[in-house]
Amino acid sequence: MSRIVSKFGGTSMGDALCMSRSAKVCVRRNSSVVVVSATSGTTNDLIKLGELSENGNQTEAEALAKSIQTKHLKIATDLALPSEPLSELKVLLSEMESIARGIYLLRDCSAKAKDVLLSLGERLSSVLFAQALQTAWPQKKVKLLDVRSVLKTDETFGKARPLTTEISKLCEKKLGNLKDGKVVYVTQGFIGQTLAGATTTLGRGGSDYSAAILAEGIKADTLEIWTDVAGVSTTDPRLCKDAVVIDEISFKEMSELATFGAKVLHPATLLPAIRQNIPVLVASSFEADKPGTWVRREVKNSPLIRALALRKKQTLITLSTPEMLQAHGFLFQLFKIFNDHKISIDAITTSEISVSVTIDSSETISPQLMTELSQVAEVQIEKDLGLVSLIGNNINHTPGLAKRIFEAISEINVRMICYGASRHNFCFLVDEGHASHVIQKLHQKFITGV
Ligand code: ADP
Ligand code: ASP
Ligand code: MG
């Protein structure tokens, strides 16, 4: 019997109807482990709840907590939740209130406390979804698994890293009975636990990654990502109305696409899938009849340009110093500073006396970072830029490609270009205000071909 891990995102958990629809998908696909996100908008609400409580805004915090409760209790009623899971749900809802109150009293929402608060989103939705699935699939025993008993992580609260060896052992121990085919597990995405027992989260959008980690842990045959679009498109359908769903894409291309902005998959999702060579299906839980996109090691076609991606809200940091001239160790010094501050750099270019790097606006440029950088170079910061990427194959060995790209957008000022490092990616930075236009122009030129 093949083992399938199926993950459903927030919109697929939106309300009782969405949950029942997603449950039917699990039955049709014969899922073994189902990983769910928080109901649509709940993680954002919980973040807001933490902020309001920390800022002493009790009335608004209480109103928000109430609306989160009402939303989940309504789904419980619509799904006719039996008394046992209903009391479980109520315990979680009052835990949410207590945590918010604790944050309010202390006026402190540490990263560690925030992770416990955010974990409630997935813990709540999984209780509800387990019932929806049991109703849709009476032939199976649906078991609700607290993923924290399996998905062990380090202590980087807010962006925890999974401990893969530990996870494999625990998957074997806790999910070994999948073999007999009588049980299906429902569990939470996004959350994990340190070895000391503290709750962690894997970063926004991390449920895809959780599903991939579990797929690796149970040595799954397939990982399925069920979302609100019919697969991976040639670009974000919200940016370009001509975007078309891709039937097949390689692991390497998809990794670039996800890293460089395609929100449809969390960028780390493919790491476990690549390690275990697990094919990944991305498809819509709303239109489950459509074929979706297969992400695989080997694919039939390898076009020059497969898709376009955009990462918004990029910050460009340019560091200049004449001391770099003919010197060695300067880049090491700079990168050590970024490393000490745990800042992840996306794109880099250098000249004789300067280096430019891009970072995501979610990274914090602290006064301490600025002081340390200013000690070694003159620092210039530009915000609100968009990183446009063309993803495909053999990109760094195709004569004339750069000319064709920049001809199509000749009126746009390009701030930085990264070319040559990857055969799968060509990216450059433009003003964020121009970014959607650039994507549309390039989509026309390289994908629809008009
Ligand atoms: P979920 O809640 O199911 O995890 P997300 O909102 O995280 O869903 O991801 C799905 C969204 O990703 C789509 O609604 C779409 O707007 C966006 N997206 C960005 N780039 C792409 C792309 N290349 N193909 C498909 N969707 C994309
Ligand atoms: N609920 C989390 C978020 O909104 C994780 C996820 O949906 O993947 O970021
Ligand atoms: Mg997502």
Coordinates of C-alpha atoms and ligand atoms in Angstrom, one line a residue:
M1 CA 0.0 0.0 0.0
S2 CA 1.5 3.4 -1.0
R3 CA 2.0 6.0 1.7
I4 CA 0.7 9.5 1.0
V5 CA 1.1 12.6 3.0
S6 CA -1.5 15.2 2.1
K7 CA -1.2 18.8 3.3
F8 CA -4.1 21.3 3.3
G9 CA -3.5 25.1 3.5
G10 CA -5.5 27.7 5.3
T11 CA -8.1 28.3 2.6
S12 CA -8.7 24.6 2.3
M13 CA -9.6 24.7 6.1
G14 CA -11.6 28.0 5.7
D15 CA -14.9 26.7 7.1
A16 CA -16.9 23.5 7.6
L17 CA -17.7 23.2 3.8
C18 CA -14.0 23.6 2.9
M19 CA -13.0 21.1 5.5
S20 CA -15.6 18.5 4.2
R21 CA -14.4 19.1 0.7
S22 CA -10.8 18.6 1.7
A23 CA -11.8 15.5 3.7
K24 CA -13.3 14.0 0.5
V25 CA -10.0 14.6 -1.3
C26 CA -8.2 12.6 1.4
V27 CA -10.7 9.7 0.9
R28 CA -10.2 9.8 -2.9
R29 CA -6.4 9.9 -2.6
N30 CA -6.3 7.4 0.2
S31 CA -4.1 9.6 2.3
S32 CA -2.1 8.1 5.1
V33 CA -1.1 11.2 7.0
V34 CA -3.0 14.5 6.7
V35 CA -1.2 17.7 7.7
V36 CA -3.3 20.8 8.2
S37 CA -2.7 24.6 8.5
A38 CA -4.7 26.9 10.7
T39 CA -8.0 28.0 9.4
S40 CA -7.7 30.9 6.9
G41 CA -6.6 34.1 8.5
T42 CA -6.2 32.6 12.0
T43 CA -2.4 32.8 12.2
N44 CA -2.6 36.5 11.3
D45 CA -5.2 37.0 14.0
L46 CA -3.1 35.2 16.6
I47 CA -0.1 37.4 15.7
K48 CA -2.4 40.5 16.1
L49 CA -3.7 39.1 19.4
G50 CA -0.1 38.8 20.7
E51 CA 0.7 42.4 19.6
L52 CA -2.5 43.9 21.1
S53 CA -1.9 42.1 24.4
E54 CA 1.7 43.1 24.6
N55 CA 0.8 46.7 24.0
G56 CA -1.8 46.6 26.8
N57 CA -4.7 47.0 24.4
Q58 CA -6.9 44.7 26.4
T59 CA -10.4 45.6 25.0
E60 CA -9.3 45.0 21.4
A61 CA -7.4 41.9 22.3
E62 CA -10.5 40.4 24.1
A63 CA -12.7 41.3 21.1
L64 CA -10.3 39.5 18.7
A65 CA -10.0 36.5 21.0
K66 CA -13.8 36.3 21.0
S67 CA -14.0 36.4 17.2
I68 CA -11.4 33.6 16.9
Q69 CA -13.5 31.6 19.4
T70 CA -16.7 32.3 17.5
K71 CA -15.2 31.3 14.2
H72 CA -14.0 27.9 15.5
L73 CA -17.1 27.1 17.5
K74 CA -19.2 27.8 14.4
I75 CA -17.2 25.3 12.4
A76 CA -17.6 22.9 15.3
T77 CA -21.4 23.3 15.2
D78 CA -21.5 22.9 11.4
L79 CA -19.5 19.8 11.6
A80 CA -21.6 18.4 14.4
L81 CA -18.5 17.9 16.6
P82 CA -19.2 15.2 19.2
S83 CA -18.7 16.1 22.9
E84 CA -15.2 14.8 23.3
P85 CA -13.5 16.8 20.5
L86 CA -15.7 19.7 21.4
S87 CA -14.3 19.9 24.9
E88 CA -10.8 19.5 23.5
L89 CA -11.5 22.5 21.3
K90 CA -12.8 24.5 24.2
V91 CA -9.8 23.7 26.3
L92 CA -7.6 25.0 23.4
L93 CA -9.7 28.2 23.1
S94 CA -9.4 28.9 26.8
E95 CA -5.7 28.2 26.6
M96 CA -5.5 31.0 23.9
E97 CA -7.3 33.4 26.3
S98 CA -4.9 32.5 29.2
I99 CA -1.8 33.0 27.0
A100 CA -3.1 36.3 25.7
R101 CA -3.9 37.4 29.3
G102 CA -0.4 36.3 30.4
I103 CA 1.2 38.4 27.6
Y104 CA -1.0 41.3 28.6
L105 CA 0.0 41.1 32.3
L106 CA 3.7 40.8 31.5
R107 CA 3.5 43.2 28.6
D108 CA 5.9 40.8 27.0
C109 CA 5.5 38.5 24.0
S110 CA 8.8 36.8 23.6
A111 CA 9.5 34.7 20.6
K112 CA 9.0 31.6 22.8
A113 CA 5.6 32.8 24.0
K114 CA 4.6 33.8 20.5
D115 CA 5.2 30.3 19.2
V116 CA 2.9 28.8 21.9
L117 CA 0.2 31.3 20.9
L118 CA 0.6 30.7 17.2
S119 CA 0.6 26.9 17.6
L120 CA -3.1 27.2 18.7
G121 CA -4.1 27.9 15.1
E122 CA -3.0 24.5 13.8
R123 CA -4.0 22.7 17.0
L124 CA -7.6 24.1 16.7
S125 CA -8.0 23.3 13.0
S126 CA -6.7 19.8 13.4
V127 CA -9.3 18.9 16.1
L128 CA -12.0 20.1 13.7
F129 CA -10.6 18.5 10.6
A130 CA -10.2 15.1 12.3
Q131 CA -13.9 15.1 12.8
A132 CA -14.6 16.2 9.2
L133 CA -12.4 13.3 8.0
Q134 CA -13.9 10.7 10.3
T135 CA -17.4 11.6 8.9
A136 CA -16.2 11.4 5.3
W137 CA -14.3 8.2 5.9
P138 CA -16.1 5.9 8.2
Q139 CA -14.1 2.8 7.0
K140 CA -10.9 4.3 8.6
K141 CA -10.0 5.0 12.2
V142 CA -9.0 8.7 12.2
K143 CA -6.3 9.5 14.8
L144 CA -5.4 13.0 15.9
L145 CA -1.6 13.1 16.4
D146 CA 0.1 16.0 18.2
V147 CA 2.9 16.6 15.8
R148 CA 5.1 17.9 18.6
S149 CA 5.6 14.4 19.8
V150 CA 7.4 13.6 16.4
L151 CA 8.6 16.9 14.9
K152 CA 11.5 17.8 17.1
T153 CA 13.3 21.0 16.3
D154 CA 16.2 23.2 17.6
E155 CA 15.4 26.2 19.8
T156 CA 15.2 28.9 17.1
F157 CA 11.7 30.1 18.1
G158 CA 9.8 31.6 15.1
K159 CA 12.0 29.8 12.6
A160 CA 12.9 26.5 14.1
R161 CA 15.0 23.9 12.3
P162 CA 13.9 20.2 12.3
L163 CA 16.1 17.6 13.9
T164 CA 15.8 15.0 11.1
T165 CA 17.5 12.0 12.7
E166 CA 15.3 12.3 15.8
I167 CA 12.2 12.8 13.7
S168 CA 12.9 9.6 11.6
K169 CA 13.2 7.6 14.8
L170 CA 10.0 9.0 16.2
C171 CA 8.1 8.6 13.0
E172 CA 9.0 4.9 13.0
K173 CA 7.9 4.6 16.6
K174 CA 4.6 6.6 16.5
L175 CA 3.5 6.0 12.9
G176 CA 4.7 2.5 12.4
N177 CA 1.1 1.1 12.3
L178 CA 0.4 2.8 9.0
K179 CA 1.3 -0.5 7.4
D180 CA -2.0 -2.2 8.2
G181 CA -3.9 0.5 6.3
K182 CA -6.7 0.8 9.0
V183 CA -5.6 4.1 10.4
V184 CA -5.3 7.6 9.0
Y185 CA -3.5 10.3 11.0
V186 CA -4.5 14.0 11.1
T187 CA -1.8 16.3 12.4
Q188 CA -0.7 19.9 12.5
G189 CA 1.6 21.7 10.1
F190 CA 3.9 24.7 11.1
I191 CA 4.6 23.6 14.7
G192 CA 7.2 21.5 16.4
Q193 CA 8.9 21.1 19.8
T194 CA 12.4 21.3 21.2
L195 CA 13.9 18.3 22.9
A196 CA 13.2 20.1 26.2
G197 CA 9.5 20.2 25.4
A198 CA 9.0 23.9 24.3
T199 CA 6.7 24.6 21.4
T200 CA 8.3 26.0 18.3
T201 CA 7.1 27.2 14.8
L202 CA 8.9 26.7 11.5
G203 CA 8.2 30.2 10.0
R204 CA 5.3 31.6 8.1
G205 CA 3.9 29.2 5.5
G206 CA 5.8 26.4 7.2
S207 CA 3.0 23.7 7.0
D208 CA 4.3 22.7 3.6
Y209 CA 7.7 22.1 5.1
S210 CA 6.1 20.1 8.0
A211 CA 4.4 17.9 5.5
A212 CA 7.6 17.2 3.6
I213 CA 9.5 16.5 6.9
L214 CA 6.8 13.9 7.8
A215 CA 6.8 12.5 4.3
E216 CA 10.5 11.9 4.7
G217 CA 10.0 10.5 8.2
I218 CA 7.5 7.9 7.1
K219 CA 9.3 7.3 3.7
A220 CA 6.2 8.3 1.8
D221 CA 5.6 7.5 -1.8
T222 CA 4.0 10.9 -2.5
L223 CA 3.7 14.3 -0.9
E224 CA 0.5 16.2 -1.9
I225 CA 0.1 20.0 -1.3
W226 CA -3.5 20.9 -1.6
T227 CA -4.1 24.7 -1.9
D228 CA -6.3 27.3 -3.5
V229 CA -4.8 27.3 -7.0
A230 CA -4.8 24.5 -9.5
G231 CA -1.1 23.9 -9.3
V232 CA 2.2 25.8 -9.9
S233 CA 1.7 28.4 -12.6
T234 CA 4.2 30.1 -14.9
T235 CA 4.0 33.0 -12.5
D236 CA 1.8 34.1 -9.6
P237 CA -1.7 34.2 -11.1
R238 CA -2.4 37.3 -9.0
L239 CA 0.4 39.1 -10.9
C240 CA -0.4 38.0 -14.4
K241 CA -3.8 36.9 -15.8
D242 CA -2.1 34.9 -18.6
A243 CA -0.3 32.6 -16.1
V244 CA -0.8 29.0 -16.9
V245 CA -0.6 25.9 -14.7
I246 CA 2.6 23.8 -15.4
D247 CA 2.1 20.1 -15.6
E248 CA 5.6 19.0 -14.5
I249 CA 8.6 20.9 -13.0
S250 CA 11.9 19.6 -11.7
F251 CA 13.0 19.7 -8.1
K252 CA 15.8 22.1 -9.0
E253 CA 13.5 24.6 -10.9
M254 CA 10.9 24.4 -8.2
S255 CA 13.4 25.0 -5.4
E256 CA 14.5 28.2 -7.2
L257 CA 10.9 29.3 -7.9
A258 CA 9.9 28.8 -4.2
T259 CA 13.0 30.5 -2.9
F260 CA 12.6 33.4 -5.2
G261 CA 9.1 34.2 -4.3
A262 CA 6.4 31.7 -5.4
K263 CA 4.4 31.5 -2.2
V264 CA 2.6 28.3 -3.4
L265 CA 5.4 26.2 -1.7
H266 CA 7.4 27.1 1.4
P267 CA 11.0 27.3 0.1
A268 CA 12.3 24.5 2.4
T269 CA 9.6 22.0 1.4
L270 CA 11.7 20.4 -1.3
L271 CA 14.7 19.6 0.8
P272 CA 13.3 16.5 2.4
A273 CA 11.5 15.6 -0.9
I274 CA 14.8 15.7 -2.7
R275 CA 16.7 13.8 0.0
Q276 CA 14.2 10.9 -0.3
N277 CA 13.2 11.4 -3.9
I278 CA 9.5 11.8 -3.1
P279 CA 7.4 13.3 -5.9
V280 CA 5.3 16.2 -4.9
L281 CA 1.8 17.0 -6.3
V282 CA 0.6 20.6 -6.0
A283 CA -3.2 20.9 -6.6
S284 CA -6.4 22.6 -5.7
S285 CA -8.7 21.2 -3.0
F286 CA -11.4 23.3 -4.6
E287 CA -11.0 21.7 -8.0
A288 CA -9.5 18.3 -7.1
D289 CA -10.4 16.9 -10.6
K290 CA -7.8 19.1 -12.2
P291 CA -4.4 17.4 -12.7
G292 CA -2.3 19.8 -10.8
T293 CA 1.5 20.1 -11.0
W294 CA 4.0 17.3 -10.4
V295 CA 7.4 18.3 -9.0
R296 CA 9.9 15.5 -9.7
R297 CA 13.6 14.7 -10.0
E298 CA 13.2 13.8 -13.7
V299 CA 10.9 15.6 -16.1
K300 CA 10.2 15.2 -19.8
N301 CA 10.8 18.8 -20.9
S302 CA 13.4 21.3 -19.8
P303 CA 12.5 24.7 -21.4
L304 CA 14.9 27.6 -21.2
I305 CA 12.3 29.7 -19.2
R306 CA 9.7 27.7 -17.3
A307 CA 8.4 30.4 -14.9
L308 CA 8.8 33.8 -13.4
A309 CA 8.9 34.7 -9.7
L310 CA 8.8 37.9 -7.7
R311 CA 10.0 38.6 -4.2
K312 CA 8.6 41.8 -3.0
K313 CA 9.9 44.0 -0.1
Q314 CA 13.6 43.5 -0.7
T315 CA 16.2 45.6 0.9
L316 CA 19.5 46.3 -0.9
I317 CA 22.5 46.9 1.3
T318 CA 25.6 48.3 -0.4
L319 CA 28.9 48.3 1.5
S320 CA 31.8 50.2 0.1
T321 CA 35.4 50.7 1.3
P322 CA 38.7 51.3 -0.5
E323 CA 40.2 48.8 1.9
M324 CA 38.7 46.1 -0.2
L325 CA 41.0 47.0 -3.0
Q326 CA 43.5 44.2 -3.4
A327 CA 42.7 43.0 0.1
H328 CA 41.7 39.6 1.3
G329 CA 39.2 38.5 4.0
F330 CA 36.9 41.5 3.5
L331 CA 33.9 39.4 2.3
F332 CA 34.6 37.0 5.2
Q333 CA 34.4 39.9 7.6
L334 CA 31.1 41.2 6.2
F335 CA 29.4 37.8 6.0
K336 CA 30.5 37.0 9.5
I337 CA 28.6 40.1 10.7
F338 CA 25.5 38.9 8.8
N339 CA 25.9 35.4 10.2
D340 CA 26.3 36.7 13.8
H341 CA 23.0 38.5 13.3
K342 CA 21.4 35.4 11.8
I343 CA 20.5 37.4 8.6
S344 CA 19.9 35.4 5.5
I345 CA 21.3 37.0 2.3
D346 CA 19.6 36.2 -1.0
A347 CA 21.5 37.8 -3.9
I348 CA 25.1 39.3 -4.0
T349 CA 27.2 41.3 -6.5
T350 CA 30.6 42.8 -6.0
S351 CA 32.8 45.4 -7.6
E352 CA 36.4 46.2 -6.7
I353 CA 35.5 48.3 -3.7
S354 CA 31.9 47.5 -3.0
V355 CA 29.5 44.6 -2.3
S356 CA 25.7 44.7 -2.6
V357 CA 23.5 42.2 -1.0
T358 CA 19.8 41.8 -0.8
I359 CA 17.9 40.7 2.3
D360 CA 14.2 40.3 2.9
S361 CA 12.4 43.1 4.7
S362 CA 11.3 40.7 7.3
E363 CA 15.0 40.5 8.5
T364 CA 15.7 43.1 11.2
I365 CA 18.4 45.7 10.5
S366 CA 19.2 46.4 14.1
P367 CA 21.2 49.5 15.3
Q368 CA 23.9 47.0 16.4
L369 CA 24.1 45.5 12.9
M370 CA 24.5 49.0 11.4
T371 CA 27.2 49.8 13.9
E372 CA 29.2 46.6 13.1
L373 CA 28.8 47.1 9.4
S374 CA 29.8 50.8 9.6
Q375 CA 33.0 49.8 11.3
V376 CA 34.2 48.0 8.2
A377 CA 32.5 49.9 5.3
E378 CA 30.3 52.8 4.3
V379 CA 26.7 51.5 4.4
Q380 CA 23.9 52.5 2.0
I381 CA 20.4 51.0 2.3
E382 CA 17.7 51.1 -0.3
K383 CA 14.2 49.7 0.5
D384 CA 11.0 48.7 -1.3
L385 CA 12.7 46.8 -4.2
G386 CA 11.4 43.8 -6.1
L387 CA 13.6 40.8 -7.0
V388 CA 12.4 39.4 -10.4
S389 CA 13.6 35.9 -11.3
L390 CA 13.4 33.9 -14.5
I391 CA 13.6 30.2 -13.7
G392 CA 14.4 27.5 -16.2
N393 CA 17.2 25.4 -17.6
N394 CA 20.6 26.0 -19.1
I395 CA 20.2 29.7 -18.4
N396 CA 23.8 30.5 -17.9
H397 CA 24.9 28.8 -21.1
T398 CA 22.4 30.5 -23.5
P399 CA 23.9 33.2 -25.6
G400 CA 21.8 36.4 -26.1
L401 CA 19.4 35.7 -23.2
A402 CA 20.3 38.8 -21.2
K403 CA 19.9 41.0 -24.3
R404 CA 16.4 39.5 -24.8
I405 CA 15.4 40.1 -21.2
F406 CA 16.5 43.7 -21.0
E407 CA 15.2 44.6 -24.4
A408 CA 11.7 43.7 -23.2
I409 CA 12.0 46.1 -20.3
S410 CA 14.3 48.7 -21.7
E411 CA 12.5 51.6 -20.0
I412 CA 13.0 50.1 -16.5
N413 CA 16.0 50.9 -14.3
V414 CA 17.7 47.7 -13.1
R415 CA 19.4 48.1 -9.7
M416 CA 21.3 44.8 -9.5
I417 CA 21.7 41.7 -11.6
C418 CA 22.7 38.1 -10.6
Y419 CA 23.6 35.9 -13.5
G420 CA 25.9 33.0 -13.9
A421 CA 25.8 31.3 -10.6
S422 CA 22.9 29.0 -11.5
R423 CA 21.8 27.3 -14.6
H424 CA 18.3 27.6 -13.4
N425 CA 18.0 31.2 -12.4
F426 CA 18.5 34.7 -13.7
C427 CA 17.4 37.5 -11.3
F428 CA 17.6 41.2 -11.0
L429 CA 16.3 44.0 -8.8
V430 CA 13.9 46.7 -9.8
D431 CA 11.8 49.3 -8.0
E432 CA 8.9 47.5 -6.4
G433 CA 6.5 49.8 -8.1
H434 CA 7.7 48.5 -11.5
A435 CA 7.9 44.8 -10.6
S436 CA 4.4 43.6 -11.7
H437 CA 4.8 45.4 -15.0
V438 CA 8.2 43.7 -15.5
I439 CA 6.7 40.3 -14.7
Q440 CA 3.9 40.8 -17.2
K441 CA 6.2 42.0 -20.0
L442 CA 8.6 39.1 -19.5
H443 CA 5.7 36.6 -19.2
Q444 CA 4.5 37.9 -22.6
K445 CA 7.9 37.6 -24.1
F446 CA 9.2 34.3 -22.7
I447 CA 6.0 32.3 -21.8
T448 CA 3.1 33.2 -24.0
G449 CA 5.4 34.2 -26.8
V450 CA 3.6 37.3 -28.1
Ligands
ADP1 P1 -1.9 27.7 1.4 O1 -2.7 28.5 2.4 O2 -2.7 26.6 0.7 O3 -0.6 27.2 1.8 P2 -0.7 29.9 0.0 O4 -1.4 31.2 0.0 O5 0.5 29.8 0.9 O6 -1.7 28.7 0.1 O7 -0.1 29.6 -1.5 C1 -1.0 29.7 -2.6 C2 -0.8 31.0 -3.3 O8 0.5 31.1 -3.9 C3 -1.8 31.2 -4.5 O9 -3.0 31.7 -4.1 C4 -1.0 32.1 -5.4 O10 -1.5 33.4 -5.4 C5 0.4 32.1 -4.9 N1 1.4 31.9 -5.9 C6 2.6 32.6 -6.0 N2 3.3 32.2 -7.0 C7 2.6 31.2 -7.6 C8 2.8 30.3 -8.7 N3 3.9 30.4 -9.5 N4 1.9 29.4 -9.0 C9 0.8 29.3 -8.3 N5 0.5 30.0 -7.2 C10 1.4 31.0 -6.9
ASP2 N1 -0.6 28.8 9.5 C1 0.8 29.2 9.2 C2 0.8 30.5 8.5 O1 -0.2 31.1 8.2 C3 1.5 28.1 8.5 C4 0.9 27.7 7.1 O2 -0.2 28.0 6.8 O3 1.6 27.1 6.3 O4 1.9 30.9 8.2
MG3 MG 1.3 28.3 2.1

